[in-house]
Amino acid sequence: ITNYIHFECTALVDKLIKEGKQLEAISFASSFGIMDKIDPGYLLRAYLEDSERAAQLLVEKARSKASGLVCTI
C-alpha cells in the first residue's frame, strides 16, 4: 500500500506541474516527502516565467484598451 500511495502522490505532483500549478506541486511534494522526485528550483523559475508572461499580457491588454479611448475637448 505504501508504494501505491507514493506512486499516486508522484502522479498528482506530475499532474499539477502539467497544469502549470508549480507552487502547489512543490507544496504537495514537500508535505508528502517526495521532494527528491522534483526539482523545486526549476519549478520556481517556471512559475516566475509564467507569472511574468501573464503580467505582460495584462499590460498589453490595458494599453490596447487605453489606446482605443478617444478624448474630445
Backbone as ProteinMPNN parsed JSONL, in Angstrom:
{"seq_chain_A": "ITNYIHFECTALVDKLIKEGKQLEAISFASSFGIMDKIDPGYLLRAYLEDSERAAQLLVEKARSKASGLVCTI", "coords_chain_A": {"N_chain_A": [[0.834, -1.2, 0.0], [1.981, 1.236, 0.718], [3.781, 1.785, -1.377], [1.935, 2.179, -3.407], [0.581, 4.497, -2.559], [2.724, 6.276, -2.606], [3.273, 6.247, -5.358], [0.86, 7.322, -6.352], [0.918, 9.884, -5.198], [3.169, 10.947, -6.458], [2.231, 10.908, -9.09], [0.159, 12.76, -8.881], [1.591, 15.1, -8.319], [2.998, 15.347, -10.733], [0.813, 15.836, -12.424], [-0.095, 18.302, -11.431], [2.085, 19.893, -12.104], [2.001, 19.77, -14.919], [-0.347, 21.156, -15.314], [0.437, 23.693, -14.811], [0.63, 24.475, -12.199], [2.808, 25.073, -10.369], [3.646, 25.932, -7.768], [1.792, 24.69, -6.094], [2.449, 22.06, -6.624], [5.039, 21.886, -5.543], [4.476, 22.387, -2.842], [2.79, 20.209, -2.237], [4.514, 18.047, -2.769], [6.434, 18.51, -0.833], [4.92, 18.204, 1.504], [4.306, 15.473, 1.416], [6.734, 14.259, 1.436], [8.215, 13.785, -0.921], [10.106, 15.295, -2.223], [12.457, 14.643, -3.449], [11.752, 13.76, -5.891], [11.24, 15.848, -7.56], [12.365, 18.953, -9.062], [12.722, 21.635, -7.335], [13.843, 24.169, -7.808], [13.767, 24.491, -10.602], [10.99, 24.406, -10.962], [10.182, 26.692, -9.544], [11.414, 28.705, -11.071], [10.028, 28.319, -13.48], [7.463, 28.999, -12.626], [7.824, 31.73, -12.038], [8.46, 32.679, -14.604], [6.067, 32.108, -15.976], [4.357, 33.781, -14.541], [5.423, 36.264, -15.17], [4.908, 36.368, -17.935], [2.096, 36.389, -17.87], [1.634, 38.813, -16.567], [2.692, 40.579, -18.46], [0.884, 40.2, -20.557], [-1.425, 41.259, -19.391], [-0.677, 43.947, -19.151], [-0.361, 44.616, -21.847], [-3.017, 44.282, -22.745], [-4.273, 46.298, -21.251], [-3.015, 48.551, -22.295], [-3.879, 48.428, -24.965], [-6.596, 48.829, -24.661], [-6.563, 51.385, -23.559], [-5.45, 52.843, -25.643], [-7.501, 52.786, -27.406], [-9.332, 54.546, -26.503], [-10.883, 57.663, -27.016], [-10.316, 60.984, -26.571], [-12.129, 63.897, -26.31], [-12.178, 67.357, -26.427]], "CA_chain_A": [[0.0, 0.0, 0.0], [2.844, 2.409, 0.79], [4.263, 2.066, -2.736], [0.803, 2.7, -4.164], [0.377, 5.892, -2.141], [3.872, 7.024, -3.13], [3.047, 6.374, -6.797], [-0.258, 8.243, -6.566], [1.38, 11.236, -4.852], [4.05, 11.374, -7.552], [1.373, 11.166, -10.25], [-0.553, 14.013, -8.64], [2.569, 16.177, -8.479], [3.197, 15.479, -12.177], [-0.39, 16.461, -12.988], [-0.077, 19.71, -11.038], [3.119, 20.563, -12.902], [1.491, 19.884, -16.286], [-1.412, 22.16, -15.309], [1.021, 24.993, -14.527], [0.454, 24.769, -10.776], [4.11, 24.717, -9.826], [3.72, 26.136, -6.318], [1.009, 23.636, -5.46], [3.222, 20.825, -6.76], [6.12, 21.94, -4.552], [3.861, 22.259, -1.514], [2.311, 18.837, -2.099], [5.693, 17.176, -2.691], [7.04, 18.724, 0.485], [4.035, 17.629, 2.518], [4.312, 14.02, 1.364], [8.098, 13.762, 1.495], [8.715, 13.303, -2.207], [10.855, 16.383, -2.848], [13.528, 14.069, -4.258], [11.185, 13.435, -7.204], [11.052, 17.065, -8.349], [13.409, 19.973, -8.984], [11.995, 22.842, -6.925], [14.417, 25.35, -8.456], [13.198, 24.559, -11.947], [9.561, 24.736, -10.854], [10.053, 28.094, -9.139], [11.734, 29.524, -12.246], [8.9, 28.2, -14.419], [6.37, 29.788, -12.053], [8.134, 33.145, -12.231], [8.341, 32.983, -16.034], [4.628, 32.125, -16.288], [3.794, 34.994, -13.927], [5.882, 37.405, -15.954], [4.136, 36.37, -19.186], [0.721, 36.79, -17.561], [1.657, 40.248, -16.278], [2.901, 41.282, -19.729], [-0.385, 40.163, -21.285], [-2.334, 42.224, -18.769], [-0.222, 45.292, -19.516], [-0.691, 44.809, -23.262], [-4.472, 44.485, -22.842], [-4.591, 47.617, -20.708], [-2.546, 49.555, -23.263], [-4.724, 48.423, -26.154], [-7.862, 49.471, -24.292], [-6.31, 52.811, -23.363], [-5.211, 53.49, -26.949], [-8.763, 52.837, -28.116], [-10.139, 55.64, -25.967], [-10.737, 58.934, -27.721], [-10.652, 62.12, -25.717], [-12.525, 65.116, -27.036], [-12.259, 68.524, -25.538]], "C_chain_A": [[0.871, 1.254, 0.0], [3.373, 2.779, -0.59], [3.156, 2.661, -3.6], [0.563, 4.172, -3.834], [1.495, 6.77, -2.689], [3.696, 7.27, -4.626], [1.949, 7.393, -7.089], [0.143, 9.683, -6.255], [2.276, 11.793, -5.96], [3.234, 11.704, -8.795], [0.618, 12.488, -10.09], [0.374, 15.215, -8.803], [2.832, 16.41, -9.969], [2.013, 16.184, -12.836], [-0.427, 17.954, -12.657], [0.934, 20.493, -11.868], [2.616, 20.782, -14.325], [0.401, 20.934, -16.401], [-0.886, 23.552, -14.998], [0.862, 25.418, -13.078], [1.719, 24.367, -10.021], [4.19, 24.855, -8.308], [2.944, 25.067, -5.557], [1.759, 22.306, -5.507], [4.345, 20.773, -5.731], [5.559, 21.731, -3.151], [3.427, 20.817, -1.257], [3.49, 17.88, -1.931], [6.374, 17.301, -1.334], [6.217, 18.063, 1.579], [4.12, 16.105, 2.565], [5.715, 13.421, 1.257], [8.638, 13.205, 0.195], [9.45, 14.416, -2.963], [11.994, 15.859, -3.72], [13.055, 13.727, -5.667], [11.027, 14.651, -8.102], [12.266, 17.974, -8.187], [12.73, 21.293, -8.621], [12.546, 24.118, -7.559], [13.846, 25.561, -9.844], [11.734, 24.995, -11.885], [9.348, 26.187, -10.444], [10.377, 29.032, -10.299], [10.586, 29.496, -13.258], [7.718, 29.024, -13.933], [6.607, 31.283, -12.288], [8.011, 33.55, -13.701], [6.877, 33.042, -16.457], [3.972, 33.392, -15.745], [4.185, 36.234, -14.719], [5.116, 37.508, -17.268], [2.701, 36.844, -18.949], [0.653, 38.291, -17.285], [1.832, 41.054, -17.559], [1.625, 41.299, -20.564], [-1.384, 41.162, -20.719], [-1.964, 43.655, -19.138], [-0.583, 45.582, -20.974], [-2.183, 45.033, -23.458], [-4.861, 45.871, -22.361], [-4.174, 48.71, -21.688], [-3.442, 49.596, -24.489], [-6.083, 49.049, -25.858], [-7.68, 50.975, -24.144], [-6.097, 53.527, -24.688], [-6.506, 53.591, -27.753], [-9.682, 53.946, -27.623], [-9.861, 56.922, -26.717], [-11.189, 60.027, -26.779], [-11.012, 63.311, -26.591], [-12.67, 66.233, -26.016], [-13.164, 69.561, -26.141]], "O_chain_A": [[0.529, 2.238, -0.656], [3.411, 3.959, -0.941], [3.407, 3.541, -4.425], [0.365, 4.991, -4.732], [1.247, 7.873, -3.176], [3.943, 8.376, -5.107], [2.098, 8.233, -7.977], [-0.251, 10.603, -6.972], [2.156, 12.956, -6.347], [3.524, 12.684, -9.481], [0.46, 13.241, -11.052], [-0.023, 16.235, -9.366], [2.884, 17.557, -10.414], [2.198, 17.032, -13.708], [-0.756, 18.773, -13.515], [0.668, 21.62, -12.283], [2.788, 21.868, -14.879], [0.232, 21.542, -17.459], [-1.666, 24.502, -14.927], [0.952, 26.606, -12.768], [1.716, 23.473, -9.174], [4.744, 23.984, -7.637], [3.383, 24.598, -4.507], [1.714, 21.524, -4.557], [4.577, 19.733, -5.115], [6.123, 20.971, -2.364], [3.671, 20.273, -0.18], [3.472, 17.009, -1.061], [6.833, 16.312, -0.764], [6.769, 17.432, 2.48], [4.016, 15.511, 3.638], [5.867, 12.224, 1.017], [9.429, 12.262, 0.199], [9.416, 14.468, -4.193], [12.446, 16.553, -4.63], [13.871, 13.435, -6.541], [10.714, 14.508, -9.283], [13.087, 17.783, -7.289], [12.22, 21.991, -9.498], [11.788, 25.052, -7.82], [13.485, 26.678, -10.215], [11.297, 25.847, -12.659], [8.434, 26.844, -10.942], [9.696, 30.039, -10.493], [10.221, 30.528, -13.822], [7.043, 29.675, -14.73], [5.695, 32.008, -12.687], [7.517, 34.634, -14.01], [6.487, 33.93, -17.215], [3.134, 34.0, -16.41], [3.375, 37.141, -14.913], [4.718, 38.6, -17.674], [2.159, 37.614, -19.742], [-0.282, 38.961, -17.721], [1.197, 42.095, -17.73], [1.319, 42.303, -21.207], [-2.1, 41.83, -21.465], [-2.839, 44.478, -19.405], [-1.056, 46.672, -21.294], [-2.578, 45.884, -24.255], [-5.682, 46.544, -22.985], [-4.903, 49.682, -21.884], [-3.738, 50.674, -25.003], [-6.656, 49.724, -26.713], [-8.542, 51.752, -24.555], [-6.507, 54.676, -24.851], [-6.598, 54.395, -28.681], [-10.694, 54.249, -28.256], [-8.707, 57.228, -27.019], [-12.303, 59.998, -26.256], [-10.27, 63.674, -27.504], [-13.204, 66.061, -24.92], [-13.367, 70.621, -25.551]]}, "name": "protein", "num_of_chains": 1, "seq": "ITNYIHFECTALVDKLIKEGKQLEAISFASSFGIMDKIDPGYLLRAYLEDSERAAQLLVEKARSKASGLVCTI"}
